[in-house]
CSV table of C-alpha atoms and ligand atoms in Angstrom, one decimal:
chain,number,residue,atom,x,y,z
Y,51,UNK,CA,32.3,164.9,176.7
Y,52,UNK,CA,35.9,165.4,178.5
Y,53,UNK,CA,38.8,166.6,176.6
Y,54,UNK,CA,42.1,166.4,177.9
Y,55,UNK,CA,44.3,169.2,176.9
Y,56,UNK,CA,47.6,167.1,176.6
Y,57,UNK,CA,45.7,164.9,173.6
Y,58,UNK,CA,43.4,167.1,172.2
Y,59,UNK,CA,42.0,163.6,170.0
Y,60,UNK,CA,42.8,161.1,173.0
Y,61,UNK,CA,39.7,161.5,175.3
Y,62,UNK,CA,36.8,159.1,176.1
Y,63,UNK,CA,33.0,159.6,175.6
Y,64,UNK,CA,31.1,159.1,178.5
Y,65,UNK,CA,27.6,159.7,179.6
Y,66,UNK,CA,26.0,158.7,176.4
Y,67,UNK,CA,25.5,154.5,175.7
Y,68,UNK,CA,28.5,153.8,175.2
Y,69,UNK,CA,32.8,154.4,176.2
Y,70,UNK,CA,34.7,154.3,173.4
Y,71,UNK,CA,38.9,155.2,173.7
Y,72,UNK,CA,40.0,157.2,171.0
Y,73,UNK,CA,43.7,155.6,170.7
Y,74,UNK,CA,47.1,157.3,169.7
Y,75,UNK,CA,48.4,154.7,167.3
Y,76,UNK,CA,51.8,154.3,165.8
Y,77,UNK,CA,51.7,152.2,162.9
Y,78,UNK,CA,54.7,150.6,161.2
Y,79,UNK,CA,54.3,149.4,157.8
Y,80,UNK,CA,56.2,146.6,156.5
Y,81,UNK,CA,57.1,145.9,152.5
Y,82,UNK,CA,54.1,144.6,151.4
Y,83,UNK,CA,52.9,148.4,152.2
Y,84,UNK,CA,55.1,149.9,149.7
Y,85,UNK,CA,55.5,147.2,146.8
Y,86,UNK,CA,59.0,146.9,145.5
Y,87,UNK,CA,59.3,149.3,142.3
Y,88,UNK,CA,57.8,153.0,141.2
Y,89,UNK,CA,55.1,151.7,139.7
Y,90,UNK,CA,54.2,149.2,142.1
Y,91,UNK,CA,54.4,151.6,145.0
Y,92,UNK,CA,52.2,153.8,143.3
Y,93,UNK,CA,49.4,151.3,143.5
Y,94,UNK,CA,50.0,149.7,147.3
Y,95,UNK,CA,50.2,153.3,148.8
Y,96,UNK,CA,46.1,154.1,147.4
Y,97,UNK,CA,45.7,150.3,149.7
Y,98,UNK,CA,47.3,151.2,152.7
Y,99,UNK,CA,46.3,154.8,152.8
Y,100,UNK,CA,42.9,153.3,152.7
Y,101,UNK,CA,43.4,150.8,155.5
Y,102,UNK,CA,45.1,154.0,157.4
Y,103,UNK,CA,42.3,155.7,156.8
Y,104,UNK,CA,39.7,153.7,158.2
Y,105,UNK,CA,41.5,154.6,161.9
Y,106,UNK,CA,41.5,158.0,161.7
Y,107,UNK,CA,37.9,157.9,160.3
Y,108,UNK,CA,37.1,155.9,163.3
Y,109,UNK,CA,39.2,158.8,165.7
Y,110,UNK,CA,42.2,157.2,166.4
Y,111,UNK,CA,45.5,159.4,166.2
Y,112,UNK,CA,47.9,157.6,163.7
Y,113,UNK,CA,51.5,158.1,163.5
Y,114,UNK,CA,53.0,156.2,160.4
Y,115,UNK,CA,56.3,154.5,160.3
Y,116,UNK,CA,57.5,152.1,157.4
Y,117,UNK,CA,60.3,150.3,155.6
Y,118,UNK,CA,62.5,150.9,153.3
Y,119,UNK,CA,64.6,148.1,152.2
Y,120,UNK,CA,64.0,147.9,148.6
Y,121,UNK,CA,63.6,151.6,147.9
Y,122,UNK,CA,66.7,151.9,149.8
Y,123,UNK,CA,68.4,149.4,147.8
Y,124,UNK,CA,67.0,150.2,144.9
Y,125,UNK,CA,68.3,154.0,145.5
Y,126,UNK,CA,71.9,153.0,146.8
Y,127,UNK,CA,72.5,151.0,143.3
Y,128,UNK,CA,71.5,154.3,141.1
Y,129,UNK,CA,74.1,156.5,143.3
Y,130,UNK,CA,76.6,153.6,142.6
Y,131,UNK,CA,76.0,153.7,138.8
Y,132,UNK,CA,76.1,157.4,139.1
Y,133,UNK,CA,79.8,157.2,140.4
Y,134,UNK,CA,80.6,155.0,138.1
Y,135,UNK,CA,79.6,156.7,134.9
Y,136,UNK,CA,80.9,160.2,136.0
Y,137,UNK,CA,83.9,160.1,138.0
Y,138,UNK,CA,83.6,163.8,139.0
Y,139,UNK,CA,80.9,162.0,141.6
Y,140,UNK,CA,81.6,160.6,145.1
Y,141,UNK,CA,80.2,157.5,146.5
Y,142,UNK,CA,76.6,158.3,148.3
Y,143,UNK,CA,76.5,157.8,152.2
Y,144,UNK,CA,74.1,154.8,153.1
Y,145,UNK,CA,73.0,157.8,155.2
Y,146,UNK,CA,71.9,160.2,152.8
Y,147,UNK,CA,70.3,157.0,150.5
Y,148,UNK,CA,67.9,156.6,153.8
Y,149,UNK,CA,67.0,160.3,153.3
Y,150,UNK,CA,66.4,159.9,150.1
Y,151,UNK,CA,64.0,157.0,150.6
Y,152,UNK,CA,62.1,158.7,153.5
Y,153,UNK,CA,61.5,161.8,151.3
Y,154,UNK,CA,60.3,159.7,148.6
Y,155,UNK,CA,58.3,157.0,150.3
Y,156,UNK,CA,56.9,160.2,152.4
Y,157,UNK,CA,56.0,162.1,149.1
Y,158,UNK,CA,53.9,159.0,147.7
Y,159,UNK,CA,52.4,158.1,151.2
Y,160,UNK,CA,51.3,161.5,152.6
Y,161,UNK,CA,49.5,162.3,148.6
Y,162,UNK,CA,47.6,159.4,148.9
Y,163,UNK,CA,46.4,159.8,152.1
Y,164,UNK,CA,45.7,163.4,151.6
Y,165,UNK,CA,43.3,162.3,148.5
Y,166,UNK,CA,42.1,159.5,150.7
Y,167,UNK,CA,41.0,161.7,153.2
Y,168,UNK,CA,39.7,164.5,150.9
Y,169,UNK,CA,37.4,161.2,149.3
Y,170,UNK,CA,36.0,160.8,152.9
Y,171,UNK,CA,35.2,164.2,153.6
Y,172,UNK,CA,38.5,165.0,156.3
Y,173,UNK,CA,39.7,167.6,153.7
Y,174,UNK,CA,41.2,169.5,157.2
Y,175,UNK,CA,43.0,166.7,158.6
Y,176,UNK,CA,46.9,167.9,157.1
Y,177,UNK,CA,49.6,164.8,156.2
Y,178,UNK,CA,53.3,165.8,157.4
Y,179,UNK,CA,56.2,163.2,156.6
Y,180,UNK,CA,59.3,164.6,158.9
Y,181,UNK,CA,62.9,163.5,157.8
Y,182,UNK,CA,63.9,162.2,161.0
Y,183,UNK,CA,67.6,160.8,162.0
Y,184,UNK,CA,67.5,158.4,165.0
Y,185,UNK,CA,70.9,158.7,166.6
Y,186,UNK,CA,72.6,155.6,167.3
Y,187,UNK,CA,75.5,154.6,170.3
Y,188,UNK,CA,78.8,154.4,168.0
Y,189,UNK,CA,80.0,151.9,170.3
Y,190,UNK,CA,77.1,149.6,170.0
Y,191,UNK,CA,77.7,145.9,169.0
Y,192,UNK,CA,76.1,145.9,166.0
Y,193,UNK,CA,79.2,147.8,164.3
Y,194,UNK,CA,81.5,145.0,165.1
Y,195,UNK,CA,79.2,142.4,163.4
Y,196,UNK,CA,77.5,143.7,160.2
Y,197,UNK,CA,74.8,141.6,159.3
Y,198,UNK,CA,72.1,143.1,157.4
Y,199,UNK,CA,73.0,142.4,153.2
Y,200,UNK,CA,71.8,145.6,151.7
Y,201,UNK,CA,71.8,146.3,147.4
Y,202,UNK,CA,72.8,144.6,144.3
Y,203,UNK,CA,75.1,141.6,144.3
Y,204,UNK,CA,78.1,141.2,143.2
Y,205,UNK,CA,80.9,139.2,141.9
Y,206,UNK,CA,83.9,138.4,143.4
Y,207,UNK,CA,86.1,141.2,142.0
Y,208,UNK,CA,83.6,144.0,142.3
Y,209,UNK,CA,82.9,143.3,146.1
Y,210,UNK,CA,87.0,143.6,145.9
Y,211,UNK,CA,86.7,146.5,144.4
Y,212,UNK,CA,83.9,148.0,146.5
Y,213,UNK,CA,86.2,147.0,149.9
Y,214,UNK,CA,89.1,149.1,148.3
Y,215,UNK,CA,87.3,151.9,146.7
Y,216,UNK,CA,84.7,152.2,149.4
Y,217,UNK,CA,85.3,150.7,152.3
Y,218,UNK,CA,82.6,148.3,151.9
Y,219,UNK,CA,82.3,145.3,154.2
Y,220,UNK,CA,80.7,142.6,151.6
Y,221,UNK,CA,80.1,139.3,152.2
Y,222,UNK,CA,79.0,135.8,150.6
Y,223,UNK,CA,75.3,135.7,150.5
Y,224,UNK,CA,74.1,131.8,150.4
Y,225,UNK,CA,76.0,131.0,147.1
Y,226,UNK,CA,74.4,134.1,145.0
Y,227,UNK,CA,77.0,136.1,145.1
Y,228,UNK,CA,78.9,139.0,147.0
Y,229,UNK,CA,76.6,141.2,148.9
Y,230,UNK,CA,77.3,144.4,151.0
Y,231,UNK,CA,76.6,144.2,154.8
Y,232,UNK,CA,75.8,147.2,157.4
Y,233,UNK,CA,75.3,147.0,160.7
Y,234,UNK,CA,71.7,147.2,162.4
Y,235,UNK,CA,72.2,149.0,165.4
Y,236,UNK,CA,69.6,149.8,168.2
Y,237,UNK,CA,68.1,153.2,167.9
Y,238,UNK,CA,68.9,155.8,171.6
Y,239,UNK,CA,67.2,158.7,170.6
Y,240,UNK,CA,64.7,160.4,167.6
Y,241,UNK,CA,66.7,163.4,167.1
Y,242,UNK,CA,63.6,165.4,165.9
Y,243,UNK,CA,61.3,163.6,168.4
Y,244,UNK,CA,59.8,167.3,170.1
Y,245,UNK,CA,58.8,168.5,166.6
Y,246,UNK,CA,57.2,165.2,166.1
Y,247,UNK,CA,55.4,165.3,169.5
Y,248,UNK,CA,54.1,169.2,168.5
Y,249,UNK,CA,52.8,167.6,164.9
Y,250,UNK,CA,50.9,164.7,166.3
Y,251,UNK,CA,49.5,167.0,169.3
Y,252,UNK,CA,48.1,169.2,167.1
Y,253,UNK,CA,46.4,166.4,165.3
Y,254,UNK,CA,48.0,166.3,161.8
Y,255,UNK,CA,48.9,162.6,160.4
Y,256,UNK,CA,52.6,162.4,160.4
Y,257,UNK,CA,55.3,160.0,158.7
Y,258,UNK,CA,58.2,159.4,160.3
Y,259,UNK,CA,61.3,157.5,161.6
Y,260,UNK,CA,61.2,156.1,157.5
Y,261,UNK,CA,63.2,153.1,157.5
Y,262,UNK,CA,64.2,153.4,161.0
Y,263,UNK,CA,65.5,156.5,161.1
Y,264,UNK,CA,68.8,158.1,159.6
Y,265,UNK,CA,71.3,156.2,161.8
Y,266,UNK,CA,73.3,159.3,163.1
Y,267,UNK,CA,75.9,159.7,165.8
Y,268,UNK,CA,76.8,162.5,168.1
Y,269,UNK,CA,79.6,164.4,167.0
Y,270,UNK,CA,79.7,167.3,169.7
Y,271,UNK,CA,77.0,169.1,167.8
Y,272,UNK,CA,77.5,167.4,164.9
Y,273,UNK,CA,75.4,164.4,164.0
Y,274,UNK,CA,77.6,161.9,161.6
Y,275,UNK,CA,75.7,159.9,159.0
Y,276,UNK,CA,76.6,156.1,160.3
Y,277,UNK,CA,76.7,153.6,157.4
Y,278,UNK,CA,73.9,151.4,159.1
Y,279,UNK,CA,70.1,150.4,158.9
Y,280,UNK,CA,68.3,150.7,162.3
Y,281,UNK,CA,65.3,148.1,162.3
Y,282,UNK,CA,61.9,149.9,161.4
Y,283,UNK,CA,60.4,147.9,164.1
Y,284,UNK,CA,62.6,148.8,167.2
Y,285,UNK,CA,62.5,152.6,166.0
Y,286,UNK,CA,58.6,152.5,165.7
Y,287,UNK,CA,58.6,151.0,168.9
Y,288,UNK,CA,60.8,153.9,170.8
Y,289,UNK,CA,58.9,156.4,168.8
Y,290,UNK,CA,55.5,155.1,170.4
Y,291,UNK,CA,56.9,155.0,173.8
Y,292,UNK,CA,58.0,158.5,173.8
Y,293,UNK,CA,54.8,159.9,172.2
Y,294,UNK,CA,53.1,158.2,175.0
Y,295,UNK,CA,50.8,156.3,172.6
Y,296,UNK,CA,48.1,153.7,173.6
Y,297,UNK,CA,48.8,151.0,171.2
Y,298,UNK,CA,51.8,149.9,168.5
Y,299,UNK,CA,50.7,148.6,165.3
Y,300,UNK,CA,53.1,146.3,163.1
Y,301,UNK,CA,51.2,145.8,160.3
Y,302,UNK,CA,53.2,142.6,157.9
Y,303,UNK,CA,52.7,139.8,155.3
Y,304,UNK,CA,50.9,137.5,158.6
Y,305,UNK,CA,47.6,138.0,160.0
Y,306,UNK,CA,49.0,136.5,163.4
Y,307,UNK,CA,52.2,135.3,164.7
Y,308,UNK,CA,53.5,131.7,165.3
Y,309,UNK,CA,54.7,128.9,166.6
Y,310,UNK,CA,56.2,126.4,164.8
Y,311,UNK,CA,55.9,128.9,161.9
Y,312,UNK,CA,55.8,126.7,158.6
Y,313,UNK,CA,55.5,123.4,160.5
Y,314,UNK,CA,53.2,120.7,160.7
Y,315,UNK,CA,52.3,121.4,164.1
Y,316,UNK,CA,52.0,125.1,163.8
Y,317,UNK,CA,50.2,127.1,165.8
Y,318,UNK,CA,48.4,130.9,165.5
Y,319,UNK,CA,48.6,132.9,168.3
Y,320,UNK,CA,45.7,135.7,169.3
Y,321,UNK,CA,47.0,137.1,172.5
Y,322,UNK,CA,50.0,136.6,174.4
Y,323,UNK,CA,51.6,138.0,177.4
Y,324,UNK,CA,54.9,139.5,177.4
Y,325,UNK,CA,56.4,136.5,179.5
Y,326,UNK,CA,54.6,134.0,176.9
Y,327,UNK,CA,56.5,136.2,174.3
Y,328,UNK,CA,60.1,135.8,175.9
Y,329,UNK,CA,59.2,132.0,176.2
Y,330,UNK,CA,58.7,131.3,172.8
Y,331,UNK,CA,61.7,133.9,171.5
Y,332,UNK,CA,63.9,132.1,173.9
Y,333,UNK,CA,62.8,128.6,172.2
Y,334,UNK,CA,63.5,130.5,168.7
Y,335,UNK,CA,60.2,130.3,167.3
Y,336,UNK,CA,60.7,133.4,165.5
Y,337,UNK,CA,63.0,133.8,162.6
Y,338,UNK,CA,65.9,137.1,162.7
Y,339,UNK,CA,65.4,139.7,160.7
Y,340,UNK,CA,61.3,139.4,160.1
Y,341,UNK,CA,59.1,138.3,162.9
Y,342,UNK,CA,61.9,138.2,166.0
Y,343,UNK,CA,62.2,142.1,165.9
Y,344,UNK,CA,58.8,142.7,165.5
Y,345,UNK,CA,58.1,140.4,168.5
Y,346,UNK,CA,60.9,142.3,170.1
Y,347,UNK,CA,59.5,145.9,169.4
Y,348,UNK,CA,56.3,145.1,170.2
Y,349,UNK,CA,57.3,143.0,174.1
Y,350,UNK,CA,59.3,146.5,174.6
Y,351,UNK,CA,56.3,148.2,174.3
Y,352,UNK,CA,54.1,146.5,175.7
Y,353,UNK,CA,56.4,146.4,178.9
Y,354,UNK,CA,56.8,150.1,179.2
Y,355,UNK,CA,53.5,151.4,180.6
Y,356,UNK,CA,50.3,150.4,182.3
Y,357,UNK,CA,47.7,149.7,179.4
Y,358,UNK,CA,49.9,150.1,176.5
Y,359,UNK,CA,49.7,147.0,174.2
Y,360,UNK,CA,51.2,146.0,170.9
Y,361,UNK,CA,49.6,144.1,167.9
Y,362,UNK,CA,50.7,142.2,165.3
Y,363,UNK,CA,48.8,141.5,161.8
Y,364,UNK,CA,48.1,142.2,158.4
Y,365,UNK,CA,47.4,145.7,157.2
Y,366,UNK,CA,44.2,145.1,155.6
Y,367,UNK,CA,43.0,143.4,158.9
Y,368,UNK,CA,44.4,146.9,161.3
Y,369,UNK,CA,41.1,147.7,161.9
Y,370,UNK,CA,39.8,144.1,162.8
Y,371,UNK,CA,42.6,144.1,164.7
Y,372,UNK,CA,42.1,147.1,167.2
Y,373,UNK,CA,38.5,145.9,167.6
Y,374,UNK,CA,39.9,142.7,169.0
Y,375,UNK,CA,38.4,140.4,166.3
Y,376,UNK,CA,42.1,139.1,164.9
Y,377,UNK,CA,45.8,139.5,165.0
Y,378,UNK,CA,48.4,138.8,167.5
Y,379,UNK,CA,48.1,141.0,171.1
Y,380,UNK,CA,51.1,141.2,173.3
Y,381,UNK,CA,50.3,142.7,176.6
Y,382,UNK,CA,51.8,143.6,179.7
G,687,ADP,P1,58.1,143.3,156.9
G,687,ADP,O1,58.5,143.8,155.5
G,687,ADP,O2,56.7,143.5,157.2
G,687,ADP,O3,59.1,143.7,157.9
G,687,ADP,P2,59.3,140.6,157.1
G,687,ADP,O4,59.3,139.7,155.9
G,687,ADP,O5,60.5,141.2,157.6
G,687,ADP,O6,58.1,141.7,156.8
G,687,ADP,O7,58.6,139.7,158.3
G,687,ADP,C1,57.4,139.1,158.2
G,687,ADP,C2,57.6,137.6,157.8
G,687,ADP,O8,58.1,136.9,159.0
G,687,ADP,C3,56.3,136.8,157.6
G,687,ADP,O9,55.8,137.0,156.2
G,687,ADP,C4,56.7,135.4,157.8
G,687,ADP,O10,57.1,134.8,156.6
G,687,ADP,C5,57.9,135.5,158.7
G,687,ADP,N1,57.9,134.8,159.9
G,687,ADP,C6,59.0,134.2,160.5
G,687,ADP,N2,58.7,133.6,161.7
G,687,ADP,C7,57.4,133.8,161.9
G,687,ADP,C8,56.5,133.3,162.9
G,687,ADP,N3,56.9,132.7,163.9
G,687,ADP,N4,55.2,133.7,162.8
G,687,ADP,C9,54.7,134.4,161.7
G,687,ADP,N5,55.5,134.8,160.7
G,687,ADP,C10,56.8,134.5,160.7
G,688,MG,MG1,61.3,143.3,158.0
């Protein structure tokens, strides 16, 4: 047996029958992970700590990312009530709602993995989640354009209202009403990135880059809460390429990606080069804002070292899906 110091879990077994790569994995979870209320994340965590589980059983190092959109909705409207009941309180920070959500997504995710585990035996295998910030480029794009409808709705006086009192940018959501809209910027850099590489290193199970991240910007050496959402899929992806991992992970509500996605002559794909992948995103097989940046996360890191690969499937098939048996492969 070999160890390499670097990645004390990351070595191959030779000599014996058999090579098997134990793989550093970042896993980003998407909604169906989390359910949509208290209660109903409650239950979904006990299934995806399971299915998380199963790869460290089997050796792999797994680094957990995940979503946060209705938690983070869901918290944004009870810090809006709170302001307006009590007028002694300020409007929360989309900033400090993302907090909020990693701490408490983290909090239900790391105790069911940690009973998980102890039910398996790996009572010495410690869960972390780390409030990260992901530091954005202020000048980026994505602040002229805000696209991503976050919270409740509204009507047309209280998105008036919302402009004026909070400097809301709201917009008219397909005829249902006023929504507000933040820009989804690209992440530049995981702020607490070294701390994170020390945790995984050392082998403990670590959460992090929640929701993409708290989008910050550099202030000289302050680091300004941006009112933003960074895409859970581009952070995980920048997050696995500077931990150096083997393989990203986007587990969704799809076993496999498509073409033709909901048509008559649609088509399931198992493996695809990066080029295929441009070729089809290029044709606009894959809708914004669900499968085009998962596509996207998982071409950029596929592309950004030898034998790196990305995979797209459901989370209940992640195991399947690293054994080669199912799910979509990008490779370089
Ligand atoms: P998550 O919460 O995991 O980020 P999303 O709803 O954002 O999930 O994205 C996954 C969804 O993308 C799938 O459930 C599917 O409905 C949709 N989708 C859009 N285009 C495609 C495609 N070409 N192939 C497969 N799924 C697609
Ligand atoms: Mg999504």
């Amino acid at each position: 047996m070999e160890h390499c110091s670097a990645r004390p879990f990351s070595f191959s077994q030779s000599g014996g029958f058999y090579m098997y790569k134990r793989k550093r994995i970042v896993i980003a979870l998407g909604g169906n992970a989390l359910g949509n209320t208290l209660p109903e994340q409650m239950m979904a965590v006990k299934t995806t700590a399971k299915a998380l589980c199963d790869l460290i059983e089997d050796g792999h190092q797994v680094v957990v990312v995940h979503g946060n959109g209705p938690q983070v909705g869901m918290i944004n409207n009870a810090m809006a009530a709170l302001s307006r009941e009590d007028a002694s309180q300020p409007n929360t920070p989309l900033s400090v709602c993302v907090a909020m959500s990693q701490a408490y997504i983290g909090y239900d995710l790391q105790n069911a993995l940690r009973e998980e585990l102890r039910k398996r035996g790996l009572v010495r295998t410690p869960v972390v989640t780390v409030v990260t910030q992901v530091r954005v480029d202020p000048d980026d794009p994505a602040f002229q354009n805000p696209s991503k409808p976050i919270g409740h709705f509204m009507s047309r006086e209280e998105a008036e209202h919302a402009e004026k009192a909070y400097g809301y940018i709201t917009k008219e959501d397909a005829g249902r009403g006023y929504r507000r809209v933040v820009a989804s910027p690209k992440p530049v850099e995981i702020v607490e990135q070294d701390a994170i590489n020390s945790l995984v290193d050392a082998n403990k199970i670590v959460i992090c880059c929640g929701g993409g991240g708290i989008p910050v910007t550099l202030q000289g050496d302050h680091l300004k809460g941006a009112s933003a959402v960074i895409d859970k899929d581009f952070a995980s992806s920048l997050l696995a390429k500077e931990l150096g991992a083997d393989m990203l992970i986007i587990l969704t509500a799809v076993e496999k990606v498509a073409i033709n996605f909901g048509k008559e002559n649609e088509e399931w794909l198992s493996d695809l080069t990066v080029e295929e992948a441009q070729k089809y995103v290029d044709e606009g097989h894959f809708a914004a804002g669900s499968m085009l940046p998962k596509v996207q996360a998982a071409m950029d890191f596929a592309s950004s070292g030898s034998g790196r690969t990305a995979m797209i499937t459901l989370l209940e098939k992640a195991r399947d899906g690293i054994q080669g048996k199912t799910g979509t492969l990008i490779h370089s």
